């Protein structure tokens, strides 16, 4: 037994190490460096009193400095240690992998499978392009133990800290009051069917609400509401895609296996938490299809349901079905990874064996900015 436990620990630590080296020591990949590199450059050190005042000034007009204070504090601490930008990515990935390890060890029946699900479903984007958001997401995952145990103070403290890193953490606050409760099957399936009708029919119902609220508030809000509602970039839906089919099929499979998965999880609160996150993830995708920008940003906050429910679904299968599941998942995972990363801004470089150039990274970013902002043109 000791040898088996030792082998599991070795595999786990090796996986964490590979994960950390791959993501933490990456070069200038995707688009976030275009914001965080100059931000790190202008960040002051602890000893720079004037720089600190300017960095935290609420009247500063530089859009780069209009970020949450918690992330600014992190930048200052890291900049005090070294001026090398890559240190930010290294520390960020170290924080993420430690949180992810804690989360999977605590909740997943299949640690390695949970890791794979994380990478296939949103993990890559979280690691390479959501430096601030990822901290809010992982603090929410850490706070799930307090939600389950109904410890309101610790739950809100965790997500309050997350809010200091990214404003999207505000979506986690109301979850404390209902995420642990079971949603009736009638509501689960009724909402799912309605969402599909709205999605497939491309029926716009959010736009009038956004415009009405914008007009009611007036001023800049009215202008923003009109801009987003008329923009082909932000208000264009995705239509029927592989992503849509993936979410619909997985939703049906998981809820169809609800009782079997429930038997394996055993803890009623945890069953409700992860299935409710699946419900929010899928229905958000269906109902917010009017605004692709909302789909991309909001659904990622709740992708955690896949990372846990997939391993539990796997545990419910018979041996032969597990082989089929593994084969299908392998094919789908390879296809999804290739499809989502076959773009020049995702060309991988590692600072250990490569020499990434910030000048070249900016050149590629500028040359392909149109395709970056509008993926349908790829």
Coordinates of N, CA and C in Angstrom, one line a residue, residues 19-208:
X19 N 3.5 20.7 -15.5 CA 2.5 21.8 -15.7 C 3.1 23.2 -15.4
X20 N 3.9 23.2 -14.3 CA 4.5 24.5 -13.9 C 5.6 25.0 -14.9
X21 N 6.4 24.0 -15.3 CA 7.4 24.4 -16.3 C 6.8 24.8 -17.6
X22 N 5.8 24.1 -18.1 CA 5.2 24.4 -19.4 C 4.5 25.8 -19.4
X23 N 3.7 26.0 -18.4 CA 3.0 27.3 -18.3 C 3.8 28.4 -17.7
X24 N 4.5 28.1 -16.6 CA 5.2 29.2 -15.9 C 6.4 29.8 -16.7
X25 N 7.0 29.0 -17.5 CA 8.2 29.4 -18.2 C 7.9 29.7 -19.7
X26 N 6.7 29.8 -20.0 CA 6.3 30.1 -21.4 C 6.8 31.5 -21.8
X27 N 6.9 31.7 -23.1 CA 7.3 33.0 -23.7 C 6.1 33.9 -23.8
X28 N 6.1 34.8 -24.8 CA 5.0 35.7 -25.0 C 3.9 35.0 -25.9
X29 N 3.0 34.4 -25.2 CA 2.0 33.6 -25.9 C 0.6 34.3 -25.8
X30 N -0.2 34.2 -26.9 CA -1.5 34.8 -26.9 C -1.5 36.3 -26.8
X31 N -2.4 36.9 -26.1 CA -2.6 38.3 -26.1 C -2.3 39.0 -24.8
X32 N -2.4 38.3 -23.7 CA -2.3 39.0 -22.3 C -1.0 39.7 -22.1
X33 N 0.1 39.3 -22.8 CA 1.4 39.9 -22.6 C 1.3 41.4 -23.0
X34 N 0.4 41.7 -24.0 CA 0.3 43.0 -24.6 C -0.2 44.0 -23.5
X35 N -0.9 43.5 -22.5 CA -1.3 44.3 -21.4 C -0.4 44.2 -20.2
X36 N 0.0 43.0 -19.8 CA 0.8 42.8 -18.6 C 2.3 43.1 -18.7
X37 N 2.8 43.0 -19.9 CA 4.2 43.4 -20.0 C 4.4 44.9 -19.8
X38 N 3.7 45.8 -20.4 CA 3.9 47.2 -20.1 C 3.4 47.6 -18.7
X39 N 2.5 46.8 -18.2 CA 2.0 47.1 -16.8 C 3.1 46.8 -15.8
X40 N 3.8 45.6 -16.1 CA 4.9 45.2 -15.2 C 6.0 46.2 -15.3
X41 N 6.2 46.8 -16.5 CA 7.3 47.7 -16.8 C 7.1 49.0 -16.0
X42 N 5.8 49.5 -15.9 CA 5.6 50.7 -15.2 C 5.3 50.5 -13.7
X43 N 5.2 49.3 -13.2 CA 5.0 49.0 -11.8 C 6.2 49.5 -11.0
X44 N 5.9 50.2 -9.9 CA 7.0 50.7 -9.0 C 7.5 49.6 -8.1
X45 N 8.6 49.8 -7.4 CA 9.0 48.9 -6.3 C 8.5 49.5 -5.0
X46 N 8.6 48.7 -3.9 CA 8.1 49.1 -2.6 C 8.8 50.4 -2.1
X47 N 10.0 50.6 -2.5 CA 10.8 51.7 -2.0 C 10.5 53.0 -2.8
X48 N 9.7 52.9 -3.9 CA 9.4 54.1 -4.7 C 8.1 54.7 -4.2
X49 N 8.2 55.6 -3.3 CA 7.0 56.2 -2.7 C 6.1 57.0 -3.7
X50 N 6.8 57.8 -4.5 CA 6.1 58.6 -5.5 C 5.4 57.7 -6.6
X51 N 6.2 56.7 -7.0 CA 5.6 55.7 -8.0 C 4.4 55.0 -7.4
X52 N 4.5 54.6 -6.1 CA 3.3 53.9 -5.5 C 2.1 54.8 -5.5
X53 N 2.3 56.1 -5.2 CA 1.1 57.0 -5.2 C 0.5 57.1 -6.6
X54 N 1.3 57.2 -7.6 CA 0.8 57.3 -8.9 C 0.2 56.0 -9.4
X55 N 0.8 54.9 -9.0 CA 0.3 53.6 -9.4 C -1.1 53.3 -8.9
X56 N -1.4 53.8 -7.7 CA -2.7 53.6 -7.1 C -3.6 54.8 -7.2
X57 N -3.2 55.8 -7.9 CA -4.0 57.0 -8.1 C -5.3 56.7 -8.8
X58 N -6.4 57.1 -8.3 CA -7.7 56.8 -8.9 C -8.0 57.8 -10.0
X59 N -7.2 58.8 -10.1 CA -7.5 59.8 -11.2 C -6.5 59.6 -12.4
X60 N -5.7 58.6 -12.3 CA -4.8 58.3 -13.4 C -5.6 57.9 -14.6
X61 N -5.3 58.5 -15.8 CA -6.1 58.3 -17.0 C -5.6 57.1 -17.8
X62 N -4.4 56.5 -17.5 CA -3.9 55.4 -18.2 C -4.7 54.2 -18.0
X63 N -5.3 53.6 -19.1 CA -6.2 52.5 -19.0 C -5.4 51.3 -18.4
X64 N -4.1 51.2 -18.6 CA -3.4 50.1 -18.1 C -3.4 50.1 -16.5
X65 N -3.6 51.2 -15.9 CA -3.6 51.3 -14.5 C -5.0 51.1 -13.9
X66 N -6.0 51.0 -14.7 CA -7.3 50.8 -14.3 C -7.6 49.3 -14.0
X67 N -6.8 48.7 -13.1 CA -7.0 47.3 -12.8 C -7.1 47.2 -11.3
X68 N -7.5 46.1 -10.8 CA -7.9 45.9 -9.4 C -6.6 46.0 -8.5
X69 N -6.8 46.6 -7.3 CA -5.7 46.8 -6.4 C -4.9 45.6 -5.9
X70 N -5.6 44.5 -5.8 CA -4.9 43.3 -5.3 C -3.8 42.9 -6.3
X71 N -4.2 42.9 -7.6 CA -3.2 42.6 -8.6 C -2.0 43.6 -8.7
X72 N -2.4 44.8 -8.4 CA -1.3 45.9 -8.4 C -0.3 45.6 -7.3
X73 N -0.8 45.1 -6.1 CA 0.0 44.8 -5.0 C 1.0 43.6 -5.4
X74 N 0.4 42.6 -6.0 CA 1.2 41.5 -6.5 C 2.3 42.0 -7.4
X75 N 2.0 42.9 -8.4 CA 3.0 43.4 -9.3 C 4.1 44.1 -8.6
X76 N 3.7 44.9 -7.6 CA 4.7 45.7 -6.9 C 5.7 44.7 -6.1
X77 N 5.1 43.7 -5.5 CA 6.0 42.8 -4.7 C 6.9 42.0 -5.6
X78 N 6.4 41.6 -6.8 CA 7.3 40.9 -7.7 C 8.3 41.8 -8.4
X79 N 7.9 43.0 -8.7 CA 8.8 44.0 -9.3 C 9.9 44.3 -8.3
X80 N 9.6 44.3 -7.0 CA 10.7 44.6 -6.0 C 11.7 43.5 -6.0
X81 N 11.3 42.3 -6.3 CA 12.3 41.2 -6.3 C 13.1 41.2 -7.6
X82 N 12.4 41.4 -8.8 CA 13.1 41.4 -10.0 C 12.3 42.2 -11.1
X83 N 13.0 42.8 -12.0 CA 12.4 43.6 -13.1 C 12.0 42.7 -14.2
X84 N 12.4 41.4 -14.2 CA 12.1 40.5 -15.3 C 10.6 40.2 -15.4
X85 N 10.0 40.5 -16.5 CA 8.5 40.3 -16.6 C 8.1 38.8 -16.5
X86 N 9.0 37.9 -17.0 CA 8.6 36.5 -16.9 C 8.4 36.0 -15.5
X87 N 9.0 36.7 -14.5 CA 8.8 36.3 -13.1 C 7.3 36.3 -12.8
X88 N 6.6 37.3 -13.4 CA 5.1 37.4 -13.1 C 4.4 36.1 -13.6
X89 N 4.8 35.6 -14.8 CA 4.1 34.4 -15.3 C 4.5 33.2 -14.5
X90 N 5.8 33.2 -14.0 CA 6.2 32.0 -13.2 C 5.5 31.9 -11.9
X91 N 5.4 33.1 -11.2 CA 4.7 33.1 -9.9 C 3.2 32.8 -10.1
X92 N 2.6 33.4 -11.2 CA 1.2 33.2 -11.4 C 0.9 31.7 -11.7
X93 N 1.7 31.0 -12.4 CA 1.5 29.6 -12.7 C 1.7 28.8 -11.5
X94 N 2.7 29.2 -10.6 CA 2.9 28.4 -9.4 C 1.7 28.5 -8.5
X95 N 1.1 29.7 -8.3 CA -0.1 29.9 -7.5 C -1.2 29.0 -8.1
X96 N -1.4 29.1 -9.4 CA -2.5 28.3 -10.0 C -2.3 26.8 -9.8
X97 N -1.1 26.3 -10.0 CA -1.0 24.8 -9.9 C -1.1 24.3 -8.5
X98 N -0.8 25.2 -7.5 CA -1.0 24.8 -6.1 C -2.4 24.8 -5.7
X99 N -3.2 25.8 -6.2 CA -4.6 25.8 -6.0 C -5.3 24.6 -6.7
X100 N -4.9 24.3 -7.9 CA -5.5 23.3 -8.7 C -5.2 21.9 -8.1
X101 N -4.0 21.7 -7.6 CA -3.7 20.5 -6.9 C -4.5 20.3 -5.6
X102 N -4.7 21.3 -4.9 CA -5.6 21.3 -3.7 C -7.0 20.9 -4.0
X103 N -7.5 21.5 -5.1 CA -8.9 21.3 -5.5 C -9.1 19.9 -6.0
X104 N -8.2 19.4 -6.9 CA -8.4 18.1 -7.4 C -8.2 17.0 -6.4
X105 N -7.3 17.2 -5.5 CA -7.1 16.2 -4.4 C -8.3 16.1 -3.5
X106 N -8.9 17.2 -3.3 CA -10.1 17.3 -2.4 C -11.4 16.8 -3.0
X107 N -11.6 17.0 -4.3 CA -12.9 16.7 -4.9 C -12.9 15.7 -6.0
X108 N -11.8 15.5 -6.7 CA -11.8 14.6 -7.8 C -11.5 13.1 -7.5
X109 N -12.3 12.1 -8.0 CA -12.0 10.7 -7.7 C -10.9 10.2 -8.6
X110 N -10.6 11.0 -9.7 CA -9.5 10.6 -10.6 C -8.6 11.9 -10.8
X111 N -7.5 12.0 -10.1 CA -6.7 13.2 -10.1 C -6.2 13.5 -11.5
X112 N -5.6 12.5 -12.1 CA -5.0 12.8 -13.4 C -6.1 13.1 -14.5
X113 N -7.2 12.4 -14.4 CA -8.3 12.7 -15.3 C -8.8 14.1 -15.1
X114 N -8.9 14.5 -13.8 CA -9.3 15.9 -13.5 C -8.3 16.9 -14.1
X115 N -7.0 16.6 -14.1 CA -6.0 17.5 -14.6 C -6.2 17.6 -16.2
X116 N -6.5 16.5 -16.8 CA -6.7 16.5 -18.3 C -8.0 17.3 -18.6
X117 N -9.0 17.1 -17.8 CA -10.3 17.8 -18.1 C -10.0 19.3 -17.9
X118 N -9.2 19.7 -17.0 CA -8.9 21.1 -16.8 C -8.2 21.7 -18.0
X119 N -7.3 21.0 -18.6 CA -6.6 21.4 -19.8 C -7.5 21.5 -21.0
X120 N -8.3 20.5 -21.2 CA -9.2 20.4 -22.3 C -10.3 21.5 -22.3
X121 N -10.9 21.7 -21.1 CA -12.0 22.6 -20.9 C -11.6 23.8 -20.2
X122 N -11.1 24.8 -20.9 CA -10.8 26.2 -20.4 C -9.5 26.4 -19.7
X123 N -8.8 25.3 -19.3 CA -7.6 25.4 -18.5 C -6.5 26.1 -19.3
X124 N -6.3 25.8 -20.6 CA -5.3 26.5 -21.4 C -5.5 28.0 -21.4
X125 N -6.8 28.4 -21.7 CA -7.1 29.8 -21.7 C -6.8 30.5 -20.4
X126 N -7.2 29.8 -19.3 CA -7.1 30.3 -17.9 C -5.6 30.5 -17.7
X127 N -4.7 29.6 -18.1 CA -3.3 29.7 -17.8 C -2.6 30.7 -18.6
X128 N -2.9 30.8 -19.9 CA -2.0 31.6 -20.7 C -2.6 33.0 -21.0
X129 N -3.9 33.2 -20.7 CA -4.5 34.5 -21.0 C -5.4 35.1 -20.0
X130 N -5.4 34.5 -18.8 CA -6.3 35.1 -17.7 C -5.5 35.2 -16.4
X131 N -4.4 36.0 -16.5 CA -3.6 36.2 -15.3 C -4.3 36.7 -14.1
X132 N -5.2 37.7 -14.2 CA -6.0 38.2 -13.1 C -7.2 37.3 -12.8
X133 N -7.9 37.0 -13.9 CA -9.2 36.2 -13.7 C -8.9 34.9 -13.0
X134 N -7.8 34.3 -13.3 CA -7.5 32.9 -12.8 C -7.4 33.0 -11.3
X135 N -6.9 34.1 -10.7 CA -6.8 34.1 -9.2 C -8.2 34.2 -8.6
X136 N -9.1 34.9 -9.2 CA -10.5 35.0 -8.7 C -11.1 33.6 -8.9
X137 N -10.9 32.9 -10.0 CA -11.5 31.6 -10.2 C -11.0 30.6 -9.1
X138 N -9.7 30.6 -8.9 CA -9.1 29.6 -8.0 C -9.5 29.9 -6.5
X139 N -9.6 31.2 -6.2 CA -10.0 31.5 -4.9 C -11.5 31.1 -4.7
X140 N -12.3 31.1 -5.7 CA -13.7 30.6 -5.6 C -13.6 29.1 -5.4
X141 N -12.8 28.4 -6.2 CA -12.7 27.0 -6.0 C -12.3 26.6 -4.5
X142 N -11.4 27.4 -4.0 CA -10.9 27.2 -2.6 C -12.1 27.4 -1.7
X143 N -13.0 28.4 -2.0 CA -14.0 28.8 -1.1 C -15.2 27.8 -1.1
X144 N -15.2 26.8 -2.1 CA -16.3 25.9 -2.2 C -16.5 25.1 -0.9
X145 N -15.4 24.8 -0.2 CA -15.4 24.0 1.0 C -16.2 24.8 2.1
X146 N -16.1 26.1 2.1 CA -16.9 27.0 3.0 C -18.3 27.1 2.6
X147 N -18.6 27.1 1.3 CA -20.0 27.1 0.8 C -20.7 25.8 1.3
X148 N -20.0 24.7 1.1 CA -20.6 23.4 1.4 C -20.9 23.3 2.9
X149 N -20.0 23.9 3.7 CA -20.1 23.8 5.2 C -20.9 25.0 5.7
X150 N -21.4 25.8 4.9 CA -22.2 27.0 5.2 C -21.5 28.0 6.2
X151 N -20.2 28.2 5.8 CA -19.4 29.2 6.6 C -19.3 30.5 5.7
X152 N -20.3 31.3 6.0 CA -20.4 32.5 5.1 C -19.2 33.5 5.2
X153 N -18.7 33.7 6.4 CA -17.6 34.6 6.5 C -16.4 34.2 5.7
X154 N -16.0 33.0 5.8 CA -14.8 32.5 5.1 C -15.1 32.5 3.6
X155 N -16.3 32.2 3.2 CA -16.6 32.1 1.8 C -16.5 33.5 1.2
X156 N -17.1 34.5 1.8 CA -17.1 35.9 1.3 C -15.7 36.5 1.4
X157 N -14.9 36.1 2.4 CA -13.5 36.6 2.5 C -12.7 36.2 1.3
X158 N -12.8 34.9 1.0 CA -12.1 34.3 -0.1 C -12.4 35.0 -1.4
X159 N -13.7 35.2 -1.6 CA -14.1 35.8 -2.9 C -14.0 37.3 -2.9
X160 N -14.0 37.9 -1.7 CA -13.6 39.3 -1.6 C -12.2 39.5 -2.0
X161 N -11.3 38.6 -1.6 CA -9.9 38.7 -2.0 C -9.8 38.5 -3.5
X162 N -10.6 37.6 -4.1 CA -10.7 37.4 -5.5 C -11.1 38.6 -6.2
X163 N -12.1 39.4 -5.6 CA -12.6 40.6 -6.2 C -11.5 41.6 -6.3
X164 N -10.5 41.6 -5.5 CA -9.3 42.5 -5.5 C -8.4 42.2 -6.7
X165 N -8.6 41.0 -7.3 CA -7.8 40.6 -8.4 C -8.5 40.7 -9.7
X166 N -9.8 40.5 -9.7 CA -10.6 40.7 -10.9 C -12.1 40.9 -10.6
X167 N -12.7 41.9 -11.2 CA -14.1 42.2 -10.9 C -15.1 41.1 -11.2
X168 N -14.7 40.1 -12.0 CA -15.6 39.1 -12.4 C -16.0 38.2 -11.2
X169 N -15.2 38.3 -10.1 CA -15.5 37.5 -8.9 C -16.8 37.9 -8.2
X170 N -17.4 39.1 -8.7 CA -18.7 39.5 -8.1 C -19.8 38.5 -8.4
X171 N -19.6 37.7 -9.5 CA -20.6 36.7 -9.9 C -20.7 35.6 -8.9
X172 N -19.6 35.4 -8.1 CA -19.6 34.3 -7.2 C -20.3 34.6 -5.9
X173 N -20.5 35.9 -5.6 CA -21.1 36.2 -4.3 C -22.5 35.7 -4.1
X174 N -23.4 35.9 -5.1 CA -24.8 35.4 -4.8 C -24.9 33.8 -4.8
X175 N -23.9 33.1 -5.3 CA -23.9 31.7 -5.4 C -24.0 31.0 -4.0
X176 N -23.5 31.7 -3.0 CA -23.5 31.2 -1.6 C -24.9 30.8 -1.2
X177 N -25.9 31.5 -1.7 CA -27.3 31.4 -1.1 C -28.1 30.3 -1.8
X178 N -27.6 29.7 -2.9 CA -28.4 28.7 -3.6 C -27.6 27.5 -4.2
X179 N -26.3 27.7 -4.3 CA -25.5 26.7 -5.1 C -25.5 25.3 -4.4
X180 N -25.8 25.2 -3.1 CA -25.8 24.0 -2.4 C -27.2 23.3 -2.4
X181 N -28.2 24.0 -3.0 CA -29.5 23.5 -3.0 C -29.8 22.8 -4.4
X182 N -30.6 21.7 -4.3 CA -30.9 21.0 -5.6 C -32.0 21.8 -6.4
X183 N -31.7 21.9 -7.7 CA -32.7 22.5 -8.6 C -33.6 21.4 -9.1
X184 N -34.9 21.6 -9.1 CA -35.8 20.6 -9.5 C -35.6 20.2 -11.0
X185 N -35.7 18.9 -11.3 CA -35.5 18.3 -12.6 C -36.3 19.1 -13.7
X186 N -37.6 19.4 -13.3 CA -38.4 20.1 -14.3 C -37.8 21.5 -14.7
X187 N -37.2 22.2 -13.7 CA -36.6 23.5 -14.0 C -35.3 23.3 -14.8
X188 N -34.6 22.2 -14.5 CA -33.3 21.9 -15.1 C -33.5 21.7 -16.6
X189 N -34.5 20.8 -16.9 CA -34.8 20.5 -18.3 C -35.6 21.5 -19.1
X190 N -36.5 22.2 -18.4 CA -37.3 23.3 -19.0 C -36.4 24.4 -19.4
X191 N -35.5 24.8 -18.5 CA -34.6 25.9 -18.8 C -33.6 25.5 -20.0
X192 N -33.2 24.3 -20.0 CA -32.3 23.8 -21.0 C -33.0 23.8 -22.4
X193 N -34.2 23.4 -22.4 CA -35.0 23.4 -23.7 C -35.2 24.8 -24.2
X194 N -35.6 25.7 -23.3 CA -35.9 27.1 -23.6 C -34.6 27.7 -24.1
X195 N -33.5 27.4 -23.5 CA -32.2 28.0 -23.9 C -31.8 27.6 -25.3
X196 N -32.1 26.3 -25.6 CA -31.8 25.8 -27.0 C -32.7 26.4 -28.0
X197 N -34.0 26.7 -27.7 CA -34.9 27.4 -28.6 C -34.4 28.7 -28.9
X198 N -34.0 29.5 -27.9 CA -33.5 30.8 -28.0 C -32.1 30.8 -28.8
X199 N -31.3 29.8 -28.5 CA -30.0 29.7 -29.2 C -30.1 29.4 -30.7
X200 N -30.9 28.3 -31.0 CA -31.0 27.9 -32.3 C -31.9 28.9 -33.2
X201 N -32.8 29.5 -32.5 CA -33.6 30.5 -33.2 C -33.0 31.8 -33.3
X202 N -31.8 32.0 -32.7 CA -31.1 33.3 -32.7 C -32.1 34.4 -32.3
X203 N -32.9 34.1 -31.2 CA -33.8 35.1 -30.8 C -33.2 36.1 -29.8
X204 N -33.2 37.3 -30.1 CA -32.6 38.3 -29.3 C -33.5 38.9 -28.2
X205 N -33.2 38.7 -27.0 CA -34.0 39.2 -25.9 C -33.2 40.0 -24.9
X206 N -31.8 39.8 -25.0 CA -31.0 40.6 -24.1 C -30.7 42.0 -24.6
X207 N -30.6 42.1 -25.9 CA -30.3 43.4 -26.5 C -31.3 44.5 -26.1
X208 N -32.6 44.2 -26.2 CA -33.6 45.3 -25.7 C -33.4 45.7 -24.3

